PDB file of C-alpha atoms in Angstrom:
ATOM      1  CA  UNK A 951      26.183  18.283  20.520  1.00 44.00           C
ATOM      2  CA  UNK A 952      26.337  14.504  22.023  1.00 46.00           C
ATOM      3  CA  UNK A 953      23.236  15.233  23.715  1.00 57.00           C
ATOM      4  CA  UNK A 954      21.320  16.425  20.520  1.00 85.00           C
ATOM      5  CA  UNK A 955      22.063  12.985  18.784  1.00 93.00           C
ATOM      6  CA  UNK A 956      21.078  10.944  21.431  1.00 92.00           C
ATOM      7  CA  UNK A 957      18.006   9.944  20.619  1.00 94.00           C
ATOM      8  CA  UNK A 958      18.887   8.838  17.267  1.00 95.00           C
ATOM      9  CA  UNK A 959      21.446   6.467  18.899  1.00 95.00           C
ATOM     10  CA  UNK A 960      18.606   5.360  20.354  1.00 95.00           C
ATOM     11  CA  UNK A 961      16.485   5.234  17.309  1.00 96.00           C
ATOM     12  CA  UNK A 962      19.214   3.273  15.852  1.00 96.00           C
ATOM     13  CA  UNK A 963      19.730   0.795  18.354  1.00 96.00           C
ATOM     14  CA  UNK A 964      15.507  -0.347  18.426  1.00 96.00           C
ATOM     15  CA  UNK A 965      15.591   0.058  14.707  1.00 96.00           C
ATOM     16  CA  UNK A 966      19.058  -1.906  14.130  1.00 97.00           C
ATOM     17  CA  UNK A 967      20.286  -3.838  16.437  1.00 95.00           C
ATOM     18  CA  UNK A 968      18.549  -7.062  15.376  1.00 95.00           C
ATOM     19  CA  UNK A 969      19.435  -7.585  12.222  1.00 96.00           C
ATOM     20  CA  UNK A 970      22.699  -9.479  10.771  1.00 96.00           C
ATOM     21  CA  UNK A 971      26.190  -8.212  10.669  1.00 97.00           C
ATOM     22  CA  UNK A 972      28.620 -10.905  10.150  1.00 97.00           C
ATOM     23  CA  UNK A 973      31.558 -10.622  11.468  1.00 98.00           C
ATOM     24  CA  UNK A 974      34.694 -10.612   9.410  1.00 98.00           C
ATOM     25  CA  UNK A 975      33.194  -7.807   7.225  1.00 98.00           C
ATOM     26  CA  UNK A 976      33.564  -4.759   5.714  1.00 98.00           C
ATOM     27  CA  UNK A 977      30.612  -1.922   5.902  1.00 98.00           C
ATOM     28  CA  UNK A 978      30.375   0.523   3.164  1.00 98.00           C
ATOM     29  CA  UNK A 979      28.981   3.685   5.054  1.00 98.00           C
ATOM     30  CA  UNK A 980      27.040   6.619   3.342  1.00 98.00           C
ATOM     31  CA  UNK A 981      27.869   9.775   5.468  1.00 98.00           C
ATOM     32  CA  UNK A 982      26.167  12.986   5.116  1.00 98.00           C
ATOM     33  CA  UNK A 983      27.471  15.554   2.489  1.00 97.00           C
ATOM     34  CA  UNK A 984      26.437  18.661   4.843  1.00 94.00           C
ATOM     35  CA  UNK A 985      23.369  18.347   7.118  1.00 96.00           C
ATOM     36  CA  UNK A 986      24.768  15.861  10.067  1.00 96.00           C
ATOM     37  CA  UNK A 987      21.213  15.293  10.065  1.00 96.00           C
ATOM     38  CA  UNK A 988      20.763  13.104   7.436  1.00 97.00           C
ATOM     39  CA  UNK A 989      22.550   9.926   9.056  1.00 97.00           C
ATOM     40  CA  UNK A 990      20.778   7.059   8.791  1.00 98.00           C
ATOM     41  CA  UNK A 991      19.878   4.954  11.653  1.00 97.00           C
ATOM     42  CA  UNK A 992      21.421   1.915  10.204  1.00 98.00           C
ATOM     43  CA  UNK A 993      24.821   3.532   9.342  1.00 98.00           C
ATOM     44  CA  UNK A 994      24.720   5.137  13.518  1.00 98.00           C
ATOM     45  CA  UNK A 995      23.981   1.640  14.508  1.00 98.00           C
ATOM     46  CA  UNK A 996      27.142   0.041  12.335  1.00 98.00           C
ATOM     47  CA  UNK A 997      29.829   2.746  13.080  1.00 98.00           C
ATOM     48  CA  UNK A 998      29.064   2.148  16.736  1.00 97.00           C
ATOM     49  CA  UNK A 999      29.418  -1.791  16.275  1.00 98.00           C
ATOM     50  CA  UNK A1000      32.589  -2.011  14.437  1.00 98.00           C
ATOM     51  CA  UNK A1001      35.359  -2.726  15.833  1.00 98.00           C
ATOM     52  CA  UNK A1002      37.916  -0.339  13.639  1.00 98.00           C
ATOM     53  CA  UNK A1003      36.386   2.402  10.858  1.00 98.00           C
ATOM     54  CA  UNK A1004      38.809   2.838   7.900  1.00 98.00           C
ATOM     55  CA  UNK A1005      38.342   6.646   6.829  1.00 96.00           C
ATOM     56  CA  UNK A1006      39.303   9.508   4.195  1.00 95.00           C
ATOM     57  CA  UNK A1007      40.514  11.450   6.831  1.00 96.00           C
ATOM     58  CA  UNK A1008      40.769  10.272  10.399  1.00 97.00           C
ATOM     59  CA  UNK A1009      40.307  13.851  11.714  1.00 96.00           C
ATOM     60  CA  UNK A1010      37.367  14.533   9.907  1.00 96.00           C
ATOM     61  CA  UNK A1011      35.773  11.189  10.932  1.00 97.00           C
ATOM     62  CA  UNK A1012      36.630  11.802  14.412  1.00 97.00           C
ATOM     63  CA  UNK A1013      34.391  14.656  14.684  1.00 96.00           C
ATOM     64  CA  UNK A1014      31.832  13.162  12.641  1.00 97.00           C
ATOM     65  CA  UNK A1015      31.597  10.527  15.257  1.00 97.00           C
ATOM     66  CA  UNK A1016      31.937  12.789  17.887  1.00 96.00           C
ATOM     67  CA  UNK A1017      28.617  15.179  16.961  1.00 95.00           C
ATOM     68  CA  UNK A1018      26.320  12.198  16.956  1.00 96.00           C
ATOM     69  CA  UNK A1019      28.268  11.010  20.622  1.00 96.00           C
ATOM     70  CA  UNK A1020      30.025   7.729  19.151  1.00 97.00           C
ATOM     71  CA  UNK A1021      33.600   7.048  20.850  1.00 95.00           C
ATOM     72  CA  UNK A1022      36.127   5.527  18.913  1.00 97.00           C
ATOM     73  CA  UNK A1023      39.412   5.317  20.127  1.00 96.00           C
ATOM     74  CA  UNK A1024      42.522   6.896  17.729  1.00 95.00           C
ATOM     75  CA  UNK A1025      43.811   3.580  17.287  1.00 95.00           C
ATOM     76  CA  UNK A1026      40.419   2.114  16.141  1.00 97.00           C
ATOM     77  CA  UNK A1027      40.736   4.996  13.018  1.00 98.00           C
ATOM     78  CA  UNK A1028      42.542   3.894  10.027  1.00 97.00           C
ATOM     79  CA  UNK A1029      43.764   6.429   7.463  1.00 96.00           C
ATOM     80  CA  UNK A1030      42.768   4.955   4.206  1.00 96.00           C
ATOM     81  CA  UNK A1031      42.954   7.848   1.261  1.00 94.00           C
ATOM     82  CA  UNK A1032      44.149   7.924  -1.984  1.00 89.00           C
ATOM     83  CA  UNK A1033      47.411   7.995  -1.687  1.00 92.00           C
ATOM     84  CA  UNK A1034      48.147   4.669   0.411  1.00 94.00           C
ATOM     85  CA  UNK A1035      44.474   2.992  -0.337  1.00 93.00           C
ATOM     86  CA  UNK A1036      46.432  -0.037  -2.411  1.00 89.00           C
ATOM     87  CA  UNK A1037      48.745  -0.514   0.885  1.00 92.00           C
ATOM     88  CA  UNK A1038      46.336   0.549   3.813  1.00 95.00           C
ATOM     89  CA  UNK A1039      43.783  -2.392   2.016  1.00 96.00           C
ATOM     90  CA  UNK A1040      46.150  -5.040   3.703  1.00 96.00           C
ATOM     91  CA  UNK A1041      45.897  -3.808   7.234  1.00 96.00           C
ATOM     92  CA  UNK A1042      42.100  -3.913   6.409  1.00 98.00           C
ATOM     93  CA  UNK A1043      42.067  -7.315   5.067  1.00 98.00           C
ATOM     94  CA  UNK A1044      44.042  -8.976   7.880  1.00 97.00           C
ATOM     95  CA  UNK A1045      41.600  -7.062  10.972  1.00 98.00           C
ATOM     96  CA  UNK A1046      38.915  -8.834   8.633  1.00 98.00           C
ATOM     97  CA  UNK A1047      40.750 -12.116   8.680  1.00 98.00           C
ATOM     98  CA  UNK A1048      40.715 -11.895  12.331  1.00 98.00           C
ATOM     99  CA  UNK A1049      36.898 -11.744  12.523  1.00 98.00           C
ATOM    100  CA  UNK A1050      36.633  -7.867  13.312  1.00 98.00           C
ATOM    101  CA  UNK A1051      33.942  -6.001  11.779  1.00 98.00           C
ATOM    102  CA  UNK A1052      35.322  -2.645   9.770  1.00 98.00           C
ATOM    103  CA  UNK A1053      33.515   0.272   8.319  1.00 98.00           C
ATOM    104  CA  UNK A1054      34.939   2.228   5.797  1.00 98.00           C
ATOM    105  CA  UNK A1055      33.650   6.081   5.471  1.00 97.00           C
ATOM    106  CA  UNK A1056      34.892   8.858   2.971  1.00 96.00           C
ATOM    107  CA  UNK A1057      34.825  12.537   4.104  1.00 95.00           C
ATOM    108  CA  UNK A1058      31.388  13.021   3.105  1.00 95.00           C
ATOM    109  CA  UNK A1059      28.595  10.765   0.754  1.00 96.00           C
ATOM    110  CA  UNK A1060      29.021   7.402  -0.375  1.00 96.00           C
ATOM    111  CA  UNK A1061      32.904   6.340  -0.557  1.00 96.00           C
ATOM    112  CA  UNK A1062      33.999   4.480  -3.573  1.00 93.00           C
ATOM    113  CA  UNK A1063      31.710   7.073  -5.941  1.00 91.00           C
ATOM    114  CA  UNK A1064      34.155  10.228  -6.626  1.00 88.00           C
ATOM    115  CA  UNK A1065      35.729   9.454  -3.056  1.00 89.00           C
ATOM    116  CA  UNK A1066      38.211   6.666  -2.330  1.00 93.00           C
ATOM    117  CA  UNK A1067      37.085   3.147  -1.281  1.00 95.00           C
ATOM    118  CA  UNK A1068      36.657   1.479  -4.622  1.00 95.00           C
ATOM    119  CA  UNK A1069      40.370   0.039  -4.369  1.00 95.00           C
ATOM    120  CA  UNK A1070      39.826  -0.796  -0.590  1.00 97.00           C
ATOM    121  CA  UNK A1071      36.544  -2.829  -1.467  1.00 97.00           C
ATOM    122  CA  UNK A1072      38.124  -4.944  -4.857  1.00 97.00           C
ATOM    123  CA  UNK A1073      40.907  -5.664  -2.932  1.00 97.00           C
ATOM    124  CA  UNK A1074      38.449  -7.006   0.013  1.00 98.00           C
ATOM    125  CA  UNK A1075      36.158  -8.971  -2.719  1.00 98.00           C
ATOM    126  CA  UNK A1076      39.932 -10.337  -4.079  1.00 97.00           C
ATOM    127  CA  UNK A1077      40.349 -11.993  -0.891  1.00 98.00           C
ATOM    128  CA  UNK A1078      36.958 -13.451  -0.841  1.00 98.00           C
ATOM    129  CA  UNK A1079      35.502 -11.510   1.920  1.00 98.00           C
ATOM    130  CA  UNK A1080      32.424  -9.799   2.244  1.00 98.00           C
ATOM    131  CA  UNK A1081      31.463  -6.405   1.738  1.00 98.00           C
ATOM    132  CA  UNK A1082      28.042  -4.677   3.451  1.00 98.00           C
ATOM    133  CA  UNK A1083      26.766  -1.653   1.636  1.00 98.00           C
ATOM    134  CA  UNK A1084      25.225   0.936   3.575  1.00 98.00           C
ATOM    135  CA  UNK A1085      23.588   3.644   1.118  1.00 97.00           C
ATOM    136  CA  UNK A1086      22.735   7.074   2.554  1.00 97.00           C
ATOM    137  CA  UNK A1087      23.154  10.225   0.867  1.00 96.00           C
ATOM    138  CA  UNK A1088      25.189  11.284  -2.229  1.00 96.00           C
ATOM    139  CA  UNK A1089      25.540  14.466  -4.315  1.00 96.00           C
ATOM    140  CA  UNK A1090      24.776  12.861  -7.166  1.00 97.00           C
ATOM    141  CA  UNK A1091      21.762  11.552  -6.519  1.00 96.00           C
ATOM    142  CA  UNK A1092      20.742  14.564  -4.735  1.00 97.00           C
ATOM    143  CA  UNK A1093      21.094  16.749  -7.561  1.00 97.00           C
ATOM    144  CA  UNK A1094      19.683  14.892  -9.914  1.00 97.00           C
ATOM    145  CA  UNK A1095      16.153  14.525  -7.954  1.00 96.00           C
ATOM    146  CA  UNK A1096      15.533  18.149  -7.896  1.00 97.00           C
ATOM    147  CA  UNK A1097      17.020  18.703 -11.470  1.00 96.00           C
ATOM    148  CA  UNK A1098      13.368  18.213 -13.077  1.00 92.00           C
ATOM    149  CA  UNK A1099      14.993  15.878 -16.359  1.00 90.00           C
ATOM    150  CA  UNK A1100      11.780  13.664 -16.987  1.00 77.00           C
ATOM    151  CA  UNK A1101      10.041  16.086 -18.773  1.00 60.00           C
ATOM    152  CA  UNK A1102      12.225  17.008 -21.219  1.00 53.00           C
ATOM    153  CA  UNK A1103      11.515  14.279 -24.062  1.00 53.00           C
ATOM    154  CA  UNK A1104      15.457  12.688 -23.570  1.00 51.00           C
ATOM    155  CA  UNK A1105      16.210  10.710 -25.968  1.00 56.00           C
ATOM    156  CA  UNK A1106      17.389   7.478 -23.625  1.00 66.00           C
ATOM    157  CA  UNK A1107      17.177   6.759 -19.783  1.00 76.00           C
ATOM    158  CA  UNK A1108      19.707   6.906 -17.148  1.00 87.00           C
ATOM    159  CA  UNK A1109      22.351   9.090 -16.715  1.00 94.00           C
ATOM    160  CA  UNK A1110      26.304   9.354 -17.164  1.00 95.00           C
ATOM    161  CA  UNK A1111      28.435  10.722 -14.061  1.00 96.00           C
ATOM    162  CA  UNK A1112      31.997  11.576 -15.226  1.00 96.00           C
ATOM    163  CA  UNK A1113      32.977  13.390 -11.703  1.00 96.00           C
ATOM    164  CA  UNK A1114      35.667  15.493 -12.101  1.00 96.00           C
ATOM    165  CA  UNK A1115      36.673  16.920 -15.462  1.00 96.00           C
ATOM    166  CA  UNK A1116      40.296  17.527 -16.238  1.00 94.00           C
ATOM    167  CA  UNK A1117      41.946  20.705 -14.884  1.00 93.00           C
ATOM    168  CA  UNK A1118      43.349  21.338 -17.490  1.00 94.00           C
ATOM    169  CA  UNK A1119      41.671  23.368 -20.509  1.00 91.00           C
ATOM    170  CA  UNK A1120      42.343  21.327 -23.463  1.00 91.00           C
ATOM    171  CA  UNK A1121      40.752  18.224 -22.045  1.00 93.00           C
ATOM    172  CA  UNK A1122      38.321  19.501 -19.897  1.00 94.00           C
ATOM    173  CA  UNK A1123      37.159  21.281 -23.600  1.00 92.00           C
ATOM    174  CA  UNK A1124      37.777  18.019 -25.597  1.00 92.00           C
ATOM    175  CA  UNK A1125      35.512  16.309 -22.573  1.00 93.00           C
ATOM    176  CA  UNK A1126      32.554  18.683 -23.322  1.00 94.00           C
ATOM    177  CA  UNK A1127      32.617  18.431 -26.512  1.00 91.00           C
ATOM    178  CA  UNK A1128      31.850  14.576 -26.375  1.00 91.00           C
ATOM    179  CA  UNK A1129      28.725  15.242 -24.562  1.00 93.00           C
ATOM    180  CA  UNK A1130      27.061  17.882 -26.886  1.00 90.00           C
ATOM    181  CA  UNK A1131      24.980  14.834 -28.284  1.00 87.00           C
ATOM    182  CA  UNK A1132      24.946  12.980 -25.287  1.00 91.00           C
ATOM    183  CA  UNK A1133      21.461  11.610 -24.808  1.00 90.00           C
ATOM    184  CA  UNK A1134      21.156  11.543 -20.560  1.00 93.00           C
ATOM    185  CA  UNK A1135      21.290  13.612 -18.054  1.00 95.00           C
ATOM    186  CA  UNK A1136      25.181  14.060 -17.220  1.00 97.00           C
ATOM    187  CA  UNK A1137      26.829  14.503 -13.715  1.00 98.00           C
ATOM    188  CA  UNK A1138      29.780  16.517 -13.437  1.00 98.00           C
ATOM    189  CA  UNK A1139      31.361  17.378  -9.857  1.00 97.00           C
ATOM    190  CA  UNK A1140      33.578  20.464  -9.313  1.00 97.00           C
ATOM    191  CA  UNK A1141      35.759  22.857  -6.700  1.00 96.00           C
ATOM    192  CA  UNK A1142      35.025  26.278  -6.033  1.00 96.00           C
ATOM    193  CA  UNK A1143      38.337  27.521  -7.401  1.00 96.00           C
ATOM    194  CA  UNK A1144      37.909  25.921 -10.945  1.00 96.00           C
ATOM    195  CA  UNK A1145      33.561  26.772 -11.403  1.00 98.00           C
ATOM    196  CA  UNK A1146      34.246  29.689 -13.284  1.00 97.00           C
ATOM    197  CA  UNK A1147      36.661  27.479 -16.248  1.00 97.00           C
ATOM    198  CA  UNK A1148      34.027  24.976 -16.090  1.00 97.00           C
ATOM    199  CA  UNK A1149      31.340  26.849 -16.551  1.00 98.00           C
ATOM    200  CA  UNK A1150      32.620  28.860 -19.683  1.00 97.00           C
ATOM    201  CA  UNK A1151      33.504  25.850 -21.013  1.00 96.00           C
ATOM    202  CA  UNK A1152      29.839  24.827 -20.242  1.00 97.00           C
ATOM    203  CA  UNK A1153      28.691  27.891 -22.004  1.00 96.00           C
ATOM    204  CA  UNK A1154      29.744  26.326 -25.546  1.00 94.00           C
ATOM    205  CA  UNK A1155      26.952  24.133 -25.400  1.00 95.00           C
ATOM    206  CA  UNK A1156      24.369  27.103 -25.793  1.00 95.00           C
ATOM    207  CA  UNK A1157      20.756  26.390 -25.066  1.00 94.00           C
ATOM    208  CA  UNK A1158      21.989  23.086 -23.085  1.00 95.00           C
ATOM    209  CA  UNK A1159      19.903  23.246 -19.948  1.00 96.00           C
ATOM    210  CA  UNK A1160      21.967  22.810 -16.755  1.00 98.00           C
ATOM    211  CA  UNK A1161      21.057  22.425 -13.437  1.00 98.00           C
ATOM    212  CA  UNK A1162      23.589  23.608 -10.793  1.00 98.00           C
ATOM    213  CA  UNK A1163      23.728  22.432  -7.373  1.00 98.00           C
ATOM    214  CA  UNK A1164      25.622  24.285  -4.716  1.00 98.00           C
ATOM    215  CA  UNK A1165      26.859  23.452  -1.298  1.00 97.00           C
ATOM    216  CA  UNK A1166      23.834  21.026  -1.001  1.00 98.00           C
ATOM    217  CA  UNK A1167      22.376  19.780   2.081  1.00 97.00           C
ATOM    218  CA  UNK A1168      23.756  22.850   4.101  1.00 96.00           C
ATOM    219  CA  UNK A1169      22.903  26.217   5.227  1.00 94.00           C
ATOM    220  CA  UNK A1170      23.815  28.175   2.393  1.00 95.00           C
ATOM    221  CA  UNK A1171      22.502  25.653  -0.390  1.00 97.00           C
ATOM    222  CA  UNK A1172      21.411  27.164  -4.027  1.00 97.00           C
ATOM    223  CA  UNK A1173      19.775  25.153  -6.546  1.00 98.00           C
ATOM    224  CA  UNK A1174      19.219  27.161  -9.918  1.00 97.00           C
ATOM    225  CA  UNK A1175      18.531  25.815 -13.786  1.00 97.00           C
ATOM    226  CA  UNK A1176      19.607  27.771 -16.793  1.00 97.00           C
ATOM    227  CA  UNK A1177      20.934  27.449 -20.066  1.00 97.00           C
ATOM    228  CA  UNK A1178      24.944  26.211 -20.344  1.00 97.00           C
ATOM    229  CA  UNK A1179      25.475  29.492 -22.254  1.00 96.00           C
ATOM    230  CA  UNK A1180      24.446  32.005 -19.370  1.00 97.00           C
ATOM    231  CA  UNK A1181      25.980  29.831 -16.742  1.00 98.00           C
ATOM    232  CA  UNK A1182      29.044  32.096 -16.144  1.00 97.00           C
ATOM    233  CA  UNK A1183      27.160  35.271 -15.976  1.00 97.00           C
ATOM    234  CA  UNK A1184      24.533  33.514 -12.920  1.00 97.00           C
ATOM    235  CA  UNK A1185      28.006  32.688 -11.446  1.00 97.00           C
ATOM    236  CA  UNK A1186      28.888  36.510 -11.950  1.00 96.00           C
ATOM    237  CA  UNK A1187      25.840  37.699 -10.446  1.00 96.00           C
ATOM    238  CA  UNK A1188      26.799  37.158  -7.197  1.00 95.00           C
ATOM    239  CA  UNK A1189      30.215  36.810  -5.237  1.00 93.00           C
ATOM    240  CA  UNK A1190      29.004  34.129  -2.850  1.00 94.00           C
ATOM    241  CA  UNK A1191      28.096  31.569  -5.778  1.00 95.00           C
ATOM    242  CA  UNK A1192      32.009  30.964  -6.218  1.00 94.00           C
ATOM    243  CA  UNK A1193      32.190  29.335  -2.716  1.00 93.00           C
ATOM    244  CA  UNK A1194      31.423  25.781  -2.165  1.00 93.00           C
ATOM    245  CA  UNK A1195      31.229  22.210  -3.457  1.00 95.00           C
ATOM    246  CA  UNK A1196      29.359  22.023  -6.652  1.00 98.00           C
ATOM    247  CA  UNK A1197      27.310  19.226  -8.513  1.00 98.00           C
ATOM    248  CA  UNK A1198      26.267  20.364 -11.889  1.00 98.00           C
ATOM    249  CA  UNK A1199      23.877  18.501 -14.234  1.00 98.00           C
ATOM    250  CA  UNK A1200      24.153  18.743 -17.411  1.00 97.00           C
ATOM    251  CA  UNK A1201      20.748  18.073 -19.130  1.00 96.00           C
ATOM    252  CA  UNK A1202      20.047  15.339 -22.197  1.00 93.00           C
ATOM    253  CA  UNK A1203      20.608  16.741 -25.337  1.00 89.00           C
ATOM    254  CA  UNK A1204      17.325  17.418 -27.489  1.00 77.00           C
ATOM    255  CA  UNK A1205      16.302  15.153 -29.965  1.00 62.00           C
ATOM    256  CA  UNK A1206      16.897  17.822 -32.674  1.00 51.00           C
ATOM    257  CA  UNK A1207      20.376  18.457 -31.402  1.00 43.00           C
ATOM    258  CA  UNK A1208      21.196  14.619 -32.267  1.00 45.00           C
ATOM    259  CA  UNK A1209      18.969  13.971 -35.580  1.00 45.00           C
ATOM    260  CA  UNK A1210      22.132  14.926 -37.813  1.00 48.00           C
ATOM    261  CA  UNK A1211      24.602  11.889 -36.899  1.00 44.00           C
ATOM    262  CA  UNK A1212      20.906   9.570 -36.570  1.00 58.00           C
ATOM    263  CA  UNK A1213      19.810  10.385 -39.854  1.00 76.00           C
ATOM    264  CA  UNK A1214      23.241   9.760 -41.535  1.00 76.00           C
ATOM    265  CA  UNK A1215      23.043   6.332 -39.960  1.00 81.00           C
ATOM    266  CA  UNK A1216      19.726   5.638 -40.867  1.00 83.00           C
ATOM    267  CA  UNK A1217      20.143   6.625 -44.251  1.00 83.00           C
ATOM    268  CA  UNK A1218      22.974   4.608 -44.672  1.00 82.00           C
ATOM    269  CA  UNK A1219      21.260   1.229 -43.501  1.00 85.00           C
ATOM    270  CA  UNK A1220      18.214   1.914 -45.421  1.00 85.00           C
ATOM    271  CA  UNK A1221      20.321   1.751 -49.192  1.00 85.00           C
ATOM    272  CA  UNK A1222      21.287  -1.777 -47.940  1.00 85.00           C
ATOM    273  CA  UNK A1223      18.449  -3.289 -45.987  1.00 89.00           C
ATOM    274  CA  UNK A1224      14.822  -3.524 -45.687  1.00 90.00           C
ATOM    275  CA  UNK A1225      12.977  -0.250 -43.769  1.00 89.00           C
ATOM    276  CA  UNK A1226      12.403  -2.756 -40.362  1.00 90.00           C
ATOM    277  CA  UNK A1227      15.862  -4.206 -40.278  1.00 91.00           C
ATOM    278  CA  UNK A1228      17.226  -1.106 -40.901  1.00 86.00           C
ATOM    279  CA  UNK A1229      15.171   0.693 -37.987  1.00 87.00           C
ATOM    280  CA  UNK A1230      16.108  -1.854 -35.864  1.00 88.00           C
ATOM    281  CA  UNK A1231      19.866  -1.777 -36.231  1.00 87.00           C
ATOM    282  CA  UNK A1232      20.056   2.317 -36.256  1.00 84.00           C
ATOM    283  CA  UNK A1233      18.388   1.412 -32.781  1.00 84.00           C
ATOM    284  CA  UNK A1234      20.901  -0.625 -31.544  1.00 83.00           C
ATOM    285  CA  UNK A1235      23.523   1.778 -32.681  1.00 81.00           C
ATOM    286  CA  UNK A1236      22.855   5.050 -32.098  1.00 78.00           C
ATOM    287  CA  UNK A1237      20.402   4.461 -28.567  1.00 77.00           C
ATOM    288  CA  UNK A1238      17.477   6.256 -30.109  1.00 81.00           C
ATOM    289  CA  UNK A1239      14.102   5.224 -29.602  1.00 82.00           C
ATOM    290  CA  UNK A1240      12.734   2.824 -32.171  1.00 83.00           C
ATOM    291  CA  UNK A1241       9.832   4.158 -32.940  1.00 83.00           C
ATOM    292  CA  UNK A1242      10.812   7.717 -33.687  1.00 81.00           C
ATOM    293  CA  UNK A1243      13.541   6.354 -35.651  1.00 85.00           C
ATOM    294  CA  UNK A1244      11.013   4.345 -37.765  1.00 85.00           C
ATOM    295  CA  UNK A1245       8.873   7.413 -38.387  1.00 82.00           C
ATOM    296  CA  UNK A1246      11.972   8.760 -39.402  1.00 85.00           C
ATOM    297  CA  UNK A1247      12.903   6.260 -41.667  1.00 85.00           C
ATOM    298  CA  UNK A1248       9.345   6.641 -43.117  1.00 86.00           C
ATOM    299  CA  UNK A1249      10.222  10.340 -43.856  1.00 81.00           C
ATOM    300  CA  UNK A1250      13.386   9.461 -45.576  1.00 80.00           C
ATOM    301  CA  UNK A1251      11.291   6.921 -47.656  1.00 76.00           C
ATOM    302  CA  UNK A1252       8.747   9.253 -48.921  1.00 73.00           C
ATOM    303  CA  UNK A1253      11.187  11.964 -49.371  1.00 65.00           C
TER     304      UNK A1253
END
């Protein structure tokens, strides 16, 4: 396996080794979420340079660094997760107080996202040093490139990532429910052993196109579109979709979907103020694009 990966150390070395990295700091690595291959050569070049790498799970980062044929000694691993991430942030802090260089890398994407890091790095910035991103991949952005979202008139750019819903029914319901008029594209995150709940609560939504992403990056990886309310039976369809990680998207709601709660806001602005100020206000409110709101408010006019 060293041997296969050698050539990227390489890579990494011509293609990194000049630039700047200052002591005394801490570098945010991006590790792949499946496919080793999809290192970058900037993120080989830095966990080879540091002096200690603060990780998710030393064991798991020890064979990470092993496949691409990077030694790292066990004392040079710090175990920084989420259950001592407030405490392990001081052993961090002083190493970086002593000039070293430490990387920090989750189990798999870009820490500090759904993974831990984000208490490690505010604690850092507290004590007014410096912090190095490294970006590389990530679920979510992985899922949303091939989820196809542009052409589906949404109603406002972007998108929302809420991660992981609640386990438990109520809330994980209650959580849904909040996004049936949500105007983006929506990121959710979820286990194998809790698809099936998450998808029937999915299924409420109806029509709702979502976009589900499974095991990406690796061998088995299934990438499939369909409407919220026949997600559970494509789960049913076949055994093998209830194993891995999955990233579903869930996408914008339709402009129809949202022109009840709109219209009641527009309607109530336009008995108090002039059509314009009116437009522009139900704009700032509700997120909707001016212009369809003002040929809206026309409607409402007329009518």
């Amino acid at each position: 396996m060293i041997s296969t990966y050698a050539s990227a150390l390489s890579a990494a070395s011509d293609a990194a080794a000049d630039q700047n990295y200052p002591p005394g700091a801490l570098y945010v690595v991006a590790t792949p979420i499946g496919n080793l291959a999809d290192i970058t050569l900037r993120a080989l070049h830095v966990l080879g340079l540091v002096d200690a790498i603060a990780c998710e799970d030393t064991r798991h980062t020890q064979a990470l660094l092993r496949a691409y044929g990077i030694d790292k000694s066990a004392s040079q691993l710090l175990a920084v997760h989420q259950h001592n991430e407030a405490q392990a942030a001081q052993t961090v802090i002083e190493r970086l107080r002593q000039g070293q260089r430490v990387a920090y890398a989750s189990d798999a994407g870009t820490p500090a996202i759904s993974d831990p890091g984000a208490r490690l790095v505010a604690a850092v910035r507290q004590a007014h040093l410096a912090v190095v991103p490294l970006p590389g991949a990530s679920s979510v952005t992985a899922a949303l490139s091939v989820a196809g979202i542009a052409d589906e008139g949404a109603q406002q750019s972007g998108f929302v990532f809420v991660g992981f819903l609640s386990s438990k029914s109520t809330e994980r319901a209650a959580a849904i429910e909040s996004l049936r008029l949500e105007g983006r594209a929506v990121v959710i995150l979820e286990a194998p052993h809790r698809i099936e709940a998450l998808a029937t609560a999915l299924a409420t939504l109806g029509a709702r196109l979502v976009t589900i992403g499974r095991e990406l990056t690796k061998q088995f990886e299934e990438i499939a579109t369909v409407s919220a309310e026949s997600f559970p039976a494509w789960l049913a369809q076949d055994g093998n979709r209830l194993r891995g990680e999955f990233v579903v998207v869930l996408h914008p709601a339709q402009a129809e979907t949202q022109a009840g709660p709109d219209t009641r806001v527009l309607k109530l602005l336009l008995a108090q103020l002039p059509l314009k100020t009116a437009v522009k206000l139900a704009a700032d409110i509700t997120g909707e694009p001016r212009n369809a709101l003002y040929e809206l408010a026309l409607s409402l006019k007329e009518d």
